[in-house]
Every structure is written in structure tokens, then in C-alpha cells.
PDB file of C-alpha atoms in Angstrom:
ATOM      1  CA  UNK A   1     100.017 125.887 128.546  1.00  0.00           C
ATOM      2  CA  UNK A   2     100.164 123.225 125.832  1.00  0.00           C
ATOM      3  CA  UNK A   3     103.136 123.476 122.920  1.00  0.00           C
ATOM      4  CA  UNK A   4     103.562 123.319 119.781  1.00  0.00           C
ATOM      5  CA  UNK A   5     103.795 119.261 119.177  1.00  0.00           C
ATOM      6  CA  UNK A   6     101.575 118.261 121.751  1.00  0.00           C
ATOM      7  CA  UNK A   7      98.868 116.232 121.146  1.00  0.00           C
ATOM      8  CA  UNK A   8      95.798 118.254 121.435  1.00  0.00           C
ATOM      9  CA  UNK A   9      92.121 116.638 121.830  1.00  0.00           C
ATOM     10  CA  UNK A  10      89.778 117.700 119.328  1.00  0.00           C
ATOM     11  CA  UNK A  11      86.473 119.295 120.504  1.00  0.00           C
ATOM     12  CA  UNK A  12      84.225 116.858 121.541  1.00  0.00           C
ATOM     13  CA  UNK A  13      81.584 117.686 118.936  1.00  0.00           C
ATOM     14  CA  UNK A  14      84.365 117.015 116.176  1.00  0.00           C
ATOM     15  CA  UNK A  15      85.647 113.805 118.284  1.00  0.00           C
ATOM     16  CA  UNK A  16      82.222 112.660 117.921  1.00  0.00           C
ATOM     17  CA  UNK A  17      81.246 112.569 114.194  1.00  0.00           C
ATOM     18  CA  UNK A  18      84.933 111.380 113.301  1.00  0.00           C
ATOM     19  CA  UNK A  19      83.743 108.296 115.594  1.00  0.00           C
ATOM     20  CA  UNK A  20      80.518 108.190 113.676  1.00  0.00           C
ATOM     21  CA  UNK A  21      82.081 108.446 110.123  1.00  0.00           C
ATOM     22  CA  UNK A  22      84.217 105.766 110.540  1.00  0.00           C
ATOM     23  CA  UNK A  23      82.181 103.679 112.057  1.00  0.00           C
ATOM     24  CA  UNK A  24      79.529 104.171 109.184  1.00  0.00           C
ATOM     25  CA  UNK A  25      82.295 104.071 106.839  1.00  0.00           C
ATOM     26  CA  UNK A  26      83.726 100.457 108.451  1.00  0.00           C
ATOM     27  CA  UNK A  27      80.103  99.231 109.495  1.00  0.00           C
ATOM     28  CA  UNK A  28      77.665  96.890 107.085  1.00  0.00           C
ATOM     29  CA  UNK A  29      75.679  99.784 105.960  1.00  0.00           C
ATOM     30  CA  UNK A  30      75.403  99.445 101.781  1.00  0.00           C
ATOM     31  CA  UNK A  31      77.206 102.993 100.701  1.00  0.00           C
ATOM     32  CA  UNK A  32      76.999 104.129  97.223  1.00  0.00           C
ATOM     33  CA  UNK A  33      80.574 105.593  95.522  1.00  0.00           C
ATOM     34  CA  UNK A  34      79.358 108.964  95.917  1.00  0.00           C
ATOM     35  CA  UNK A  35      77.838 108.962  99.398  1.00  0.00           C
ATOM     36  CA  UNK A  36      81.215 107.519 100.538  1.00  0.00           C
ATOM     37  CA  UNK A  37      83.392 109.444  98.768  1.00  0.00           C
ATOM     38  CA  UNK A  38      81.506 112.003 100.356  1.00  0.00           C
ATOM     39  CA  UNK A  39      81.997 110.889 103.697  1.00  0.00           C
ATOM     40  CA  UNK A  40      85.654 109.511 103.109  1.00  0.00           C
ATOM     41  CA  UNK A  41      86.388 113.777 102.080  1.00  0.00           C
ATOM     42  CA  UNK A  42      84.691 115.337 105.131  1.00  0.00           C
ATOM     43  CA  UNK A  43      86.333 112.658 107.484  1.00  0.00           C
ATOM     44  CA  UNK A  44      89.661 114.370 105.877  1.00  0.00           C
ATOM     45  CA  UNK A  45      88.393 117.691 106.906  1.00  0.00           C
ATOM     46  CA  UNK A  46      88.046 117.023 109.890  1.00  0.00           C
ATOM     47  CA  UNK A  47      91.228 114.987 110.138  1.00  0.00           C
ATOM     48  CA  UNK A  48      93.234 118.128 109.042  1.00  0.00           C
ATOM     49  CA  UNK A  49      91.652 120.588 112.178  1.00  0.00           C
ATOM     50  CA  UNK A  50      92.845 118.269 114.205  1.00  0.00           C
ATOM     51  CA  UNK A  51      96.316 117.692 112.750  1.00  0.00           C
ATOM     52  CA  UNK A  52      96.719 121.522 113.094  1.00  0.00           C
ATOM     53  CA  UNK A  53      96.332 121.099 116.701  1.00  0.00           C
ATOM     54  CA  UNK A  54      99.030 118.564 116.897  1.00  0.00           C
ATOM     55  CA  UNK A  55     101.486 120.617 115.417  1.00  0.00           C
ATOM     56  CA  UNK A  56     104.581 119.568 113.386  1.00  0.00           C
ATOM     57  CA  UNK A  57     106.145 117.883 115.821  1.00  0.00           C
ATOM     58  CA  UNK A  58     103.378 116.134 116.851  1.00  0.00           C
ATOM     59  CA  UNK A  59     102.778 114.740 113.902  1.00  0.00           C
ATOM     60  CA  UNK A  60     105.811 112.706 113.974  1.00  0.00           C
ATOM     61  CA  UNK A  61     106.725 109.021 114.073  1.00  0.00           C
ATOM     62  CA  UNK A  62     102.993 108.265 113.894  1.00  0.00           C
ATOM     63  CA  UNK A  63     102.538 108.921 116.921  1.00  0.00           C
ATOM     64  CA  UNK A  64      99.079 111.481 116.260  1.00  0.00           C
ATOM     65  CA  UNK A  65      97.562 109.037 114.189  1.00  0.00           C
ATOM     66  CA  UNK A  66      97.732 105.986 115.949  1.00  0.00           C
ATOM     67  CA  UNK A  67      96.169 108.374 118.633  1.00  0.00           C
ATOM     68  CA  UNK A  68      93.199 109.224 117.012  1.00  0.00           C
ATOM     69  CA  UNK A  69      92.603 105.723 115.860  1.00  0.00           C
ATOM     70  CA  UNK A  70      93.223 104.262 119.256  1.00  0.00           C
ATOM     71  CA  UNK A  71      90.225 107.090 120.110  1.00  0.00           C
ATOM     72  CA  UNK A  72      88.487 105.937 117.760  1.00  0.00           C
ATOM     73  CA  UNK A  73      88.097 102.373 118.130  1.00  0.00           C
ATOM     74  CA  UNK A  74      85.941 101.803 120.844  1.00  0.00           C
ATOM     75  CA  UNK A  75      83.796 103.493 118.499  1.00  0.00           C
ATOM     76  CA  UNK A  76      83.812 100.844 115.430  1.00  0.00           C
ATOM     77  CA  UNK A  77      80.722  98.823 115.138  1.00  0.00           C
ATOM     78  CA  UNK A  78      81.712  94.875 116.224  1.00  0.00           C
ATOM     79  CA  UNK A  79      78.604  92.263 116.312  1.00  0.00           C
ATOM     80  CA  UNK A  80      78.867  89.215 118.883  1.00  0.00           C
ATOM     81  CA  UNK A  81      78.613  85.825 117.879  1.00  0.00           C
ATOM     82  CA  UNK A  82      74.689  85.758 118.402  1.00  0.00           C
ATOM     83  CA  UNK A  83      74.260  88.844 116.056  1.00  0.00           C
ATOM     84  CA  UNK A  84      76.304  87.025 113.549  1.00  0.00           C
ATOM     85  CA  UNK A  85      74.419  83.471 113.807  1.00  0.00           C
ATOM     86  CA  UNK A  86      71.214  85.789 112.614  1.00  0.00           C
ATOM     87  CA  UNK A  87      72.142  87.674 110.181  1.00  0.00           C
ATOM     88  CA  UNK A  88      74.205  84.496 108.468  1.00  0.00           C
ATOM     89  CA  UNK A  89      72.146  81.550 109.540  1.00  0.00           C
ATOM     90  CA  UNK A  90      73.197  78.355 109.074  1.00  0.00           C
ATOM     91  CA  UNK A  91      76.601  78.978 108.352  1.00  0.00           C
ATOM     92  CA  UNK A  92      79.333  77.038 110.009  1.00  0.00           C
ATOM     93  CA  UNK A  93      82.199  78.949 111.844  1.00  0.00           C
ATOM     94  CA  UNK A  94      84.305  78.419 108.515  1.00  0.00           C
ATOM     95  CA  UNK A  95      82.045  79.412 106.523  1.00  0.00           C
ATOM     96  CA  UNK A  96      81.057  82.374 108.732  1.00  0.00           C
ATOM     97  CA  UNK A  97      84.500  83.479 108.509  1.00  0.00           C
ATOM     98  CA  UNK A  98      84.691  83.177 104.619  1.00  0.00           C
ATOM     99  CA  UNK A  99      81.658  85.641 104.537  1.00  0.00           C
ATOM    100  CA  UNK A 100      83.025  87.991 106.859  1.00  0.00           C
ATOM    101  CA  UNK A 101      86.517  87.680 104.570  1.00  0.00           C
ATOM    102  CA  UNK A 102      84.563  88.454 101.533  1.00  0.00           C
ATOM    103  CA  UNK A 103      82.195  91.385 103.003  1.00  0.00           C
ATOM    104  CA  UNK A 104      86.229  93.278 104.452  1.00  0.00           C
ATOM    105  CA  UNK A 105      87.848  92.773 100.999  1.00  0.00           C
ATOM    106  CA  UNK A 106      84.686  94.323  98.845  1.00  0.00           C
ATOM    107  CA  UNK A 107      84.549  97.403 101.926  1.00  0.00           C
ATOM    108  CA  UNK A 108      88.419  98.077 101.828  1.00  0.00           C
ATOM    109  CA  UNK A 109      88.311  97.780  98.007  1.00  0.00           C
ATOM    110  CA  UNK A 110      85.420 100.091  97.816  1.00  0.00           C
ATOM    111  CA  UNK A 111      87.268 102.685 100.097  1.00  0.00           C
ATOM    112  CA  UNK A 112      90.718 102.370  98.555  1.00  0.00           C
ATOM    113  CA  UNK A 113      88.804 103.131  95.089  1.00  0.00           C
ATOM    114  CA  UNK A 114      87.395 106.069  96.734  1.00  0.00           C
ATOM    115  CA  UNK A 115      89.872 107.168  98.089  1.00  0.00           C
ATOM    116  CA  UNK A 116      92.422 106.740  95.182  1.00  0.00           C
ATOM    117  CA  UNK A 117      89.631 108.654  93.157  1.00  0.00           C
ATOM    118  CA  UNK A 118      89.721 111.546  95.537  1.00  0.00           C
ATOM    119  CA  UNK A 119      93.740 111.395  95.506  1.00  0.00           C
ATOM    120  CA  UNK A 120      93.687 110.811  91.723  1.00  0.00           C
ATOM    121  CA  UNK A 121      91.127 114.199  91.363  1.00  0.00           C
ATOM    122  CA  UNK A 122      93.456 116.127  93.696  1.00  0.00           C
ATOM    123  CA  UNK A 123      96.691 115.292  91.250  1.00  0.00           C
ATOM    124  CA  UNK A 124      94.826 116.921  88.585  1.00  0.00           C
ATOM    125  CA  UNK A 125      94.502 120.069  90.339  1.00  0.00           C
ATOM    126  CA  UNK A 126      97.635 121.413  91.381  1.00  0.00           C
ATOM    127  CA  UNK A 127      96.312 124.197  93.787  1.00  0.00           C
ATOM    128  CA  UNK A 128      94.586 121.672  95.875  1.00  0.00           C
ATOM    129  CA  UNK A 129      97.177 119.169  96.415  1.00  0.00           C
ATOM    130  CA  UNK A 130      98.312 119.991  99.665  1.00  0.00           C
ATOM    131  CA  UNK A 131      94.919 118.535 101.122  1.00  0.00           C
ATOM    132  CA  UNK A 132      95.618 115.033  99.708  1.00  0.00           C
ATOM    133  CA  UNK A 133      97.731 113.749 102.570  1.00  0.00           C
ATOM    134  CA  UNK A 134      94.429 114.114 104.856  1.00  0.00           C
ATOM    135  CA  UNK A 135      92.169 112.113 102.166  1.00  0.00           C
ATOM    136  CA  UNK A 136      95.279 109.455 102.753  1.00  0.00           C
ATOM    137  CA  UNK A 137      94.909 109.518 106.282  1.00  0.00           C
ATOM    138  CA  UNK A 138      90.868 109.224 106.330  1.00  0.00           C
ATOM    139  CA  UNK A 139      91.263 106.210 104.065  1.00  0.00           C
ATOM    140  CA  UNK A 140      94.057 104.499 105.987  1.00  0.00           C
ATOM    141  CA  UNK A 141      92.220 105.359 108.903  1.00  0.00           C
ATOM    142  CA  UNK A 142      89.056 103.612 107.751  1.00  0.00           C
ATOM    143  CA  UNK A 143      90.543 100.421 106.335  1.00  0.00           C
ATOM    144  CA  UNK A 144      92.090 100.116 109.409  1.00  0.00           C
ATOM    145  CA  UNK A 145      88.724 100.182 111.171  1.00  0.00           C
ATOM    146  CA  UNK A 146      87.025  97.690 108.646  1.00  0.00           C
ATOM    147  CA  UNK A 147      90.056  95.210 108.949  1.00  0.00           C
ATOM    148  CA  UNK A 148      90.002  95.574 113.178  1.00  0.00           C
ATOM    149  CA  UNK A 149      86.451  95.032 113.079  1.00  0.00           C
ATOM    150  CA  UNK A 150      87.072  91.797 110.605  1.00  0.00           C
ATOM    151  CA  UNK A 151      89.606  90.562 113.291  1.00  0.00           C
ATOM    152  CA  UNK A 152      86.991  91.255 116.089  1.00  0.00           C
ATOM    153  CA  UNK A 153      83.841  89.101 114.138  1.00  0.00           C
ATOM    154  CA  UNK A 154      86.543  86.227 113.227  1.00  0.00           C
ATOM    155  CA  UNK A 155      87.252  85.516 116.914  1.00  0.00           C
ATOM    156  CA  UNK A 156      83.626  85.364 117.502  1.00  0.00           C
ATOM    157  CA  UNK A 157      82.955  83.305 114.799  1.00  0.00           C
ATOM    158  CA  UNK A 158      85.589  81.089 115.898  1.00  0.00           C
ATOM    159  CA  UNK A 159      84.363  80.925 119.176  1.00  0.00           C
ATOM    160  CA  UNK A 160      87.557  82.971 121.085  1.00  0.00           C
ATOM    161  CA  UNK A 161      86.175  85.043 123.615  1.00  0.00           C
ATOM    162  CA  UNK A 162      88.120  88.338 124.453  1.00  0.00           C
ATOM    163  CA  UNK A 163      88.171  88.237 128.493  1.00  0.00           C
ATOM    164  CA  UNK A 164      86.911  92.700 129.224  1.00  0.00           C
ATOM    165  CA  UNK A 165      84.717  95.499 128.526  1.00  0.00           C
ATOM    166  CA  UNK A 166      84.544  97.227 125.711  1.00  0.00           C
ATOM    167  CA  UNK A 167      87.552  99.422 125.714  1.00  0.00           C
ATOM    168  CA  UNK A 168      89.773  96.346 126.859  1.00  0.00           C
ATOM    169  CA  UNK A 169      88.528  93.883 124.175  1.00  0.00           C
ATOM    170  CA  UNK A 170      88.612  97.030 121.598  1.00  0.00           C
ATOM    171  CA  UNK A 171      92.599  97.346 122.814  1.00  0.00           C
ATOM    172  CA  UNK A 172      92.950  93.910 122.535  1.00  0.00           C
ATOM    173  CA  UNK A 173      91.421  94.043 118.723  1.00  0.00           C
ATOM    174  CA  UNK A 174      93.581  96.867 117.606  1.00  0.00           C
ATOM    175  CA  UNK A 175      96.733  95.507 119.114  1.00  0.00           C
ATOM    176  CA  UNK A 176      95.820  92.134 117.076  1.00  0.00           C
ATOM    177  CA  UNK A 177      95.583  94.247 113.851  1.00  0.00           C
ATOM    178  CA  UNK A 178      99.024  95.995 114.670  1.00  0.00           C
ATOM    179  CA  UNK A 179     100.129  92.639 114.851  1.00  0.00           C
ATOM    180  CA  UNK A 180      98.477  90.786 111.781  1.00  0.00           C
ATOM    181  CA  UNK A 181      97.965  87.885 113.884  1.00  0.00           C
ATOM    182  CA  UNK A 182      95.085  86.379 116.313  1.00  0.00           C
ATOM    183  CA  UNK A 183      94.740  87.054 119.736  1.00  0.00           C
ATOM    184  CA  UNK A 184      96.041  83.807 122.104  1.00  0.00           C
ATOM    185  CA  UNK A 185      93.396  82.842 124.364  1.00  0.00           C
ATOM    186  CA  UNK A 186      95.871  81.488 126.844  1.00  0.00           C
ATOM    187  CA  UNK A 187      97.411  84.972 126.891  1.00  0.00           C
ATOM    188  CA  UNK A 188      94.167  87.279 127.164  1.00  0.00           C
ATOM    189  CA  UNK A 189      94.228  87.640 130.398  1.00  0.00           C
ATOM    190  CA  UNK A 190      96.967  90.000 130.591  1.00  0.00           C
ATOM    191  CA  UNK A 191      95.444  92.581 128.721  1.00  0.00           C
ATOM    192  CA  UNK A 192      94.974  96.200 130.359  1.00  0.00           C
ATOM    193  CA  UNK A 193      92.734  99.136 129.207  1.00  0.00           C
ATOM    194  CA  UNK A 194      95.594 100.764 127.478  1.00  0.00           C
ATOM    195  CA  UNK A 195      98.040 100.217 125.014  1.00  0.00           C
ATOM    196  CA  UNK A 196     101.659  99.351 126.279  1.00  0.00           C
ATOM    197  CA  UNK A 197     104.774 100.266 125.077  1.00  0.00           C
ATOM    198  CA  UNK A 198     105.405  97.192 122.541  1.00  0.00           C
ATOM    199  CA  UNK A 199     102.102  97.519 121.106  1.00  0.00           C
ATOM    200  CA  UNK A 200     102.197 101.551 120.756  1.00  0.00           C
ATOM    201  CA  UNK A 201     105.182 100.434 118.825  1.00  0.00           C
ATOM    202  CA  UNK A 202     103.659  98.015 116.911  1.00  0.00           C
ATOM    203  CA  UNK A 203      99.980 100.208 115.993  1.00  0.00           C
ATOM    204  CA  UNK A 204     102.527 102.918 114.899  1.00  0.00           C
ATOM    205  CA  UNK A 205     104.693 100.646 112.547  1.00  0.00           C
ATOM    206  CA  UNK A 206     101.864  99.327 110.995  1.00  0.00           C
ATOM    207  CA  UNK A 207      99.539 102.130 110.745  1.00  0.00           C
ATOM    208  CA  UNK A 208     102.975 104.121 108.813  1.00  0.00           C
ATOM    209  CA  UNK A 209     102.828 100.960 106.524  1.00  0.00           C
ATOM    210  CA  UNK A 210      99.264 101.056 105.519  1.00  0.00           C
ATOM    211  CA  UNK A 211      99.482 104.957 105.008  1.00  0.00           C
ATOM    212  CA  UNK A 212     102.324 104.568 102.863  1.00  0.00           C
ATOM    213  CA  UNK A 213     100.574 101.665 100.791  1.00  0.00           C
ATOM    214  CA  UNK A 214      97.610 104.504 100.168  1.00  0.00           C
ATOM    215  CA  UNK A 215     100.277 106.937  99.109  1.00  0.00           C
ATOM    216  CA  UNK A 216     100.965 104.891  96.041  1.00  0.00           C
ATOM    217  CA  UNK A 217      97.341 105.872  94.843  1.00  0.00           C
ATOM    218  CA  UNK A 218      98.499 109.337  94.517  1.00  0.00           C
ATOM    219  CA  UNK A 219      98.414 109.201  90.688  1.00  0.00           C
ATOM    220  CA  UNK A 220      96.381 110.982  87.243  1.00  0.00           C
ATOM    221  CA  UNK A 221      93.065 110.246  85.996  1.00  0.00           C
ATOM    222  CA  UNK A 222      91.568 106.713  87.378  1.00  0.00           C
ATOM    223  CA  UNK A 223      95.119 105.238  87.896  1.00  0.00           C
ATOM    224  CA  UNK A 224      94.541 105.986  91.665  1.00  0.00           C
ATOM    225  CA  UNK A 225      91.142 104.237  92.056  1.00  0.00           C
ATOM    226  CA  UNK A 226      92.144 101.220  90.520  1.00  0.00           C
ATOM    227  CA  UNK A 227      95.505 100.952  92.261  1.00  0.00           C
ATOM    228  CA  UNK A 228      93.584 102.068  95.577  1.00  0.00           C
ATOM    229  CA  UNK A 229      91.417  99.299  95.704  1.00  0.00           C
ATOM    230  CA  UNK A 230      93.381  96.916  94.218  1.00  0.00           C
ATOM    231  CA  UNK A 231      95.893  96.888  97.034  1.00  0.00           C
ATOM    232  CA  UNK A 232      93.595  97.275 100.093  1.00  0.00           C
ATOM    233  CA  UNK A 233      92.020  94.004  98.183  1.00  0.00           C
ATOM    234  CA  UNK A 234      94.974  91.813  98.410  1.00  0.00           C
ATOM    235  CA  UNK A 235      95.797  93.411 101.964  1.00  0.00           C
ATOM    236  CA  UNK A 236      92.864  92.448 103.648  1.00  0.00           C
ATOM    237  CA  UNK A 237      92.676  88.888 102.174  1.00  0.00           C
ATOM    238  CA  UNK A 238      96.093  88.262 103.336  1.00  0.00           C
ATOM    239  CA  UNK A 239      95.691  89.641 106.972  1.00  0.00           C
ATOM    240  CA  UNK A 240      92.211  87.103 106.813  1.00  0.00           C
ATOM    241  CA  UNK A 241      94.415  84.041 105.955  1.00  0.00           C
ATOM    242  CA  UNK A 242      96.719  85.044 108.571  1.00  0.00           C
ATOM    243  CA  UNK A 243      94.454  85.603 111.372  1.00  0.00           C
ATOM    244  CA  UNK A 244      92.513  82.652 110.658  1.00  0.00           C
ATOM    245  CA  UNK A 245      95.200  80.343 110.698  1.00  0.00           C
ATOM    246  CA  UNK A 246      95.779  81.157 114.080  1.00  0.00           C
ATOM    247  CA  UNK A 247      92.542  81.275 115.425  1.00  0.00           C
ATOM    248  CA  UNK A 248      91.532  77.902 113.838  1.00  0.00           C
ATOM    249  CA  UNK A 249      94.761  76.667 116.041  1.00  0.00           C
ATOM    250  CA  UNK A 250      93.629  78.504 118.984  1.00  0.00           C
ATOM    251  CA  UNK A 251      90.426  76.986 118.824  1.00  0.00           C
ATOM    252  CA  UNK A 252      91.755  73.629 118.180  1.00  0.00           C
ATOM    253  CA  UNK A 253      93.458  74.138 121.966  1.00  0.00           C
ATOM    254  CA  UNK A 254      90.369  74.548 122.945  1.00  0.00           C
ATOM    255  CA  UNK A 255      88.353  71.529 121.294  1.00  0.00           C
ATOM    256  CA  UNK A 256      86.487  73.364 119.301  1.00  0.00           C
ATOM    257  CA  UNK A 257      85.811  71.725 116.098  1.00  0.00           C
ATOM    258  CA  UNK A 258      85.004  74.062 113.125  1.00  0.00           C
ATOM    259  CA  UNK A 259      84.884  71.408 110.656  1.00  0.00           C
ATOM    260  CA  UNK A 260      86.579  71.107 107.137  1.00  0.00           C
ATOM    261  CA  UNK A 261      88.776  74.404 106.354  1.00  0.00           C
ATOM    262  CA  UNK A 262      88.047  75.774 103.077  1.00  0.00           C
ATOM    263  CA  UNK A 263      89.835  78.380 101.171  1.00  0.00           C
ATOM    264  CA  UNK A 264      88.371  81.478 100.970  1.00  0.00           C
ATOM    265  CA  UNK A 265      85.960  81.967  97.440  1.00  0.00           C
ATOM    266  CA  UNK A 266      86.611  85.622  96.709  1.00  0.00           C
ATOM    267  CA  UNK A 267      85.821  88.002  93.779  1.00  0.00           C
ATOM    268  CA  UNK A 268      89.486  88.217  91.487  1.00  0.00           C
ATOM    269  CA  UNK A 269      91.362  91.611  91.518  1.00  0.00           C
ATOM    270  CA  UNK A 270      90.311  94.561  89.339  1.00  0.00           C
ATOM    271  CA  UNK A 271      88.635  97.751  89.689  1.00  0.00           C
ATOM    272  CA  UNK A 272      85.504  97.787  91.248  1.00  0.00           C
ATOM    273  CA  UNK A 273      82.364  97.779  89.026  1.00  0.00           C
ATOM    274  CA  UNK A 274      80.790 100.995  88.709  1.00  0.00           C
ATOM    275  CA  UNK A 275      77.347 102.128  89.900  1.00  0.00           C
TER     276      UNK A 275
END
């Protein structure tokens, strides 16, 4: 018999369209504010059923949630290099790699300022603020899928192959994004198809960190929605710097010449325009 604190599986109908949301919500799909604040609020739902099923205890140390996104990220939507070449033709691997900057920091922005939004209308209603915790989670949850994915599209565009099937190079992606850094060629061939203890460690630690970031968007009126966005903005530019920097090194290792690096042109901060 399973206890209280144990990790239970969610139904496998449930499993499912939490896989599909977020990879809808972290895909290139062009999402209007209200279709994914829609999403972005049933994603929480679902989120909550299955944090009753952890339990308290389970719930702990971030060990649950780094469980369900470690589910879910075989499930988020990664193109190979060949998929990239067509739908950005012509583009170099640096400049590929600027695009696919630019195209994270707009979809984190856009789901930090629906998210905040959803926190922000939750602070105005006293009654209902118990369920803003799970609109946090669904929105760390899904920046964490669009940044993975980022890290995932910048190795192909910089020509680092991930050695595995799916699950193993999806480990290997995740494990990168726990890390904020690039995955070392020279050391991909020790990967497994799980995660191992340092790198449990390490999703944890850094999935706690984003989640507390998005708690800072708990605030009245638009205050959330601005402040939402505006920090999954400068977030996700800085993890792009970082993870480029080492795969442009990794790739010099390898000969592969990327030409001239260019700093990234990207949109300033603010709040994003409306609709």
C-alpha cells in the first residue's frame, strides 16, 4: 500500500494532456494572451490532483516537481538541425542561435506575464488564493520546458550532437538546464537513461530557484504581469549567453567554424504589448 508522501503517478489520461499542454505551451505554436492563460490555468488544475497524490511530505525538497518535469520532458517538442535549416533558411549557426534566443525570451516573457496576471487576479480575491501556488508551478514548469527546449535547438544549431534516443538526449537536455551550461561533447558518452544522483540534485536546486523567482509575481492589479515577464525575460537571455559560450567552445574543439559571434539583438525589457 502506498503512504502518505509517496510519489504517486497520475492517471495516464491526466499524464497525457499535462505532456500535451506543455508542450503546446513551450512549442512554436503563435498563442494569444487569453488562449494561454487559459491553458497556463488548467495545466494548474491538473498540477494540483496530482500534488494531492503526493502528499505533504512528498512535496518536499522539490523532489515531486522535478518528477513530473523529468516525466514530462521527453514530451517537449525539440526540432533537429534539418528542421531548423527550413524553417530559418539561410541563417548561419550564429545567427540561428540569435533567432532561437529571441523566439525563448518573447515565449518565457509571454508566460511569466500570464502567469503573473493569473497570480496578480488571484491576490485580488482572497478566497481563491490558496490555488495560486499551482498557477506558480504550471508557469515554472513551462518556462522550464521552453528554456530546455532552447538548450536542445542551440546544440543543433551549433552542430553538437547528443550521442542516444530520445529519453537519453531529453536527460541529457534537462540535466544541461539544471546546470545553466552546455553539454561537453567529449563527455556525452557517459550519459544513462536516468537522472543520477548529482543531477537529481542539481534539477531540484534549480527548479526551487525558478519557482521562487515566479513567486515574486504574486502581487495586486498588473504588478504581477509585468514583474512576471520581466524576469523570465532577463532569465532566459542570460542562460542563452551562457550556454552559447560554451557550445561555441565546444564546437571550436571540434573545428567547426560558426563564423563571426554577434551579440544577441533582442527586444528591451518592459511589459509585453497587449493584443
Amino acid at each position: 500500500m502506498t503512504t502518505e508522501g509517496e510519489h504517486l503517478p497520475a492517471p495516464d489520461d491526466e499524464r497525457k494532456e499535462m505532456g500535451e499542454l506543455i508542450g503546446r505551451l513551450s512549442g512554436t505554436e503563435d498563442l494569444d494572451k487569453a488562449t494561454r492563460g487559459r491553458m497556463l490555468a488548467r495545466l494548474a488544475r491538473l498540477l494540483s490532483s496530482q500534488a494531492r497524490r503526493a502528499g505533504v511530505k512528498g512535496m518536499g525538497g522539490g523532489r515531486w516537481l522535478s518528477e513530473v518535469f523529468a516525466d514530462v520532458a521527453p514530451r517537449i517538442p525539440v526540432r533537429d538541425l534539418e528542421t531548423l535549416r527550413r524553417h530559418h533558411p539561410g541563417l548561419t549557426s550564429e545567427a540561428l542561435a540569435e533567432e532561437l534566443t529571441r523566439t525563448a525570451v518573447n515565449a518565457t516573457t509571454a508566460v511569466g506575464a500570464a502567469g503573473g496576471a493569473l497570480a496578480a487576479v488571484q491576490f485580488t480575491a482572497p478566497p481563491l488564493l490558496l490555488t495560486a501556488p499551482a498557477q506558480i508551478v504550471a508557469e515554472t514548469l513551462v518556462v522550464a520546458a521552453i528554456e530546455t527546449k532552447l538548450i536542445a535547438e542551440l546544440h543543433e544549431a551549433y552542430g553538437i550532437q547528443i550521442q542516444g534516443g530520445p529519453a537519453q538526449r531529453a536527460m541529457a537536455h534537462i540535466t544541461a538546464w539544471a546546470k545553466q551550461r552546455g553539454v561537453n561533447p567529449l563527455e556525452s558518452g557517459s550519459l544513462s537513461m536516468g537522472l543520477g544522483s548529482a543531477a537529481k540534485a542539481a534539477l531540484r536546486k534549480r527548479l526551487l530557484r525558478t519557482l521562487g523567482r515566479h513567486m515574486t509575481t504574486l502581487g495586486p492589479f498588473l504588478t504581477g504581469a509585468v514583474a512576471g515577464g520581466t524576469l523570465n525575460r532577463a532569465a532566459t537571455r542570460k542562460l542563452a549567453e551562457k550556454v552559447r559560450e560554451d557550445l561555441a567552445r565546444y564546437g571550436g574543439v571540434k573545428g567547426l567554424d560558426h563564423g563571426p559571434r554577434k551579440p544577441p539583438v533582442l527586444p528591451p525589457p518592459g511589459p509585453p504589448p497587449a493584443d
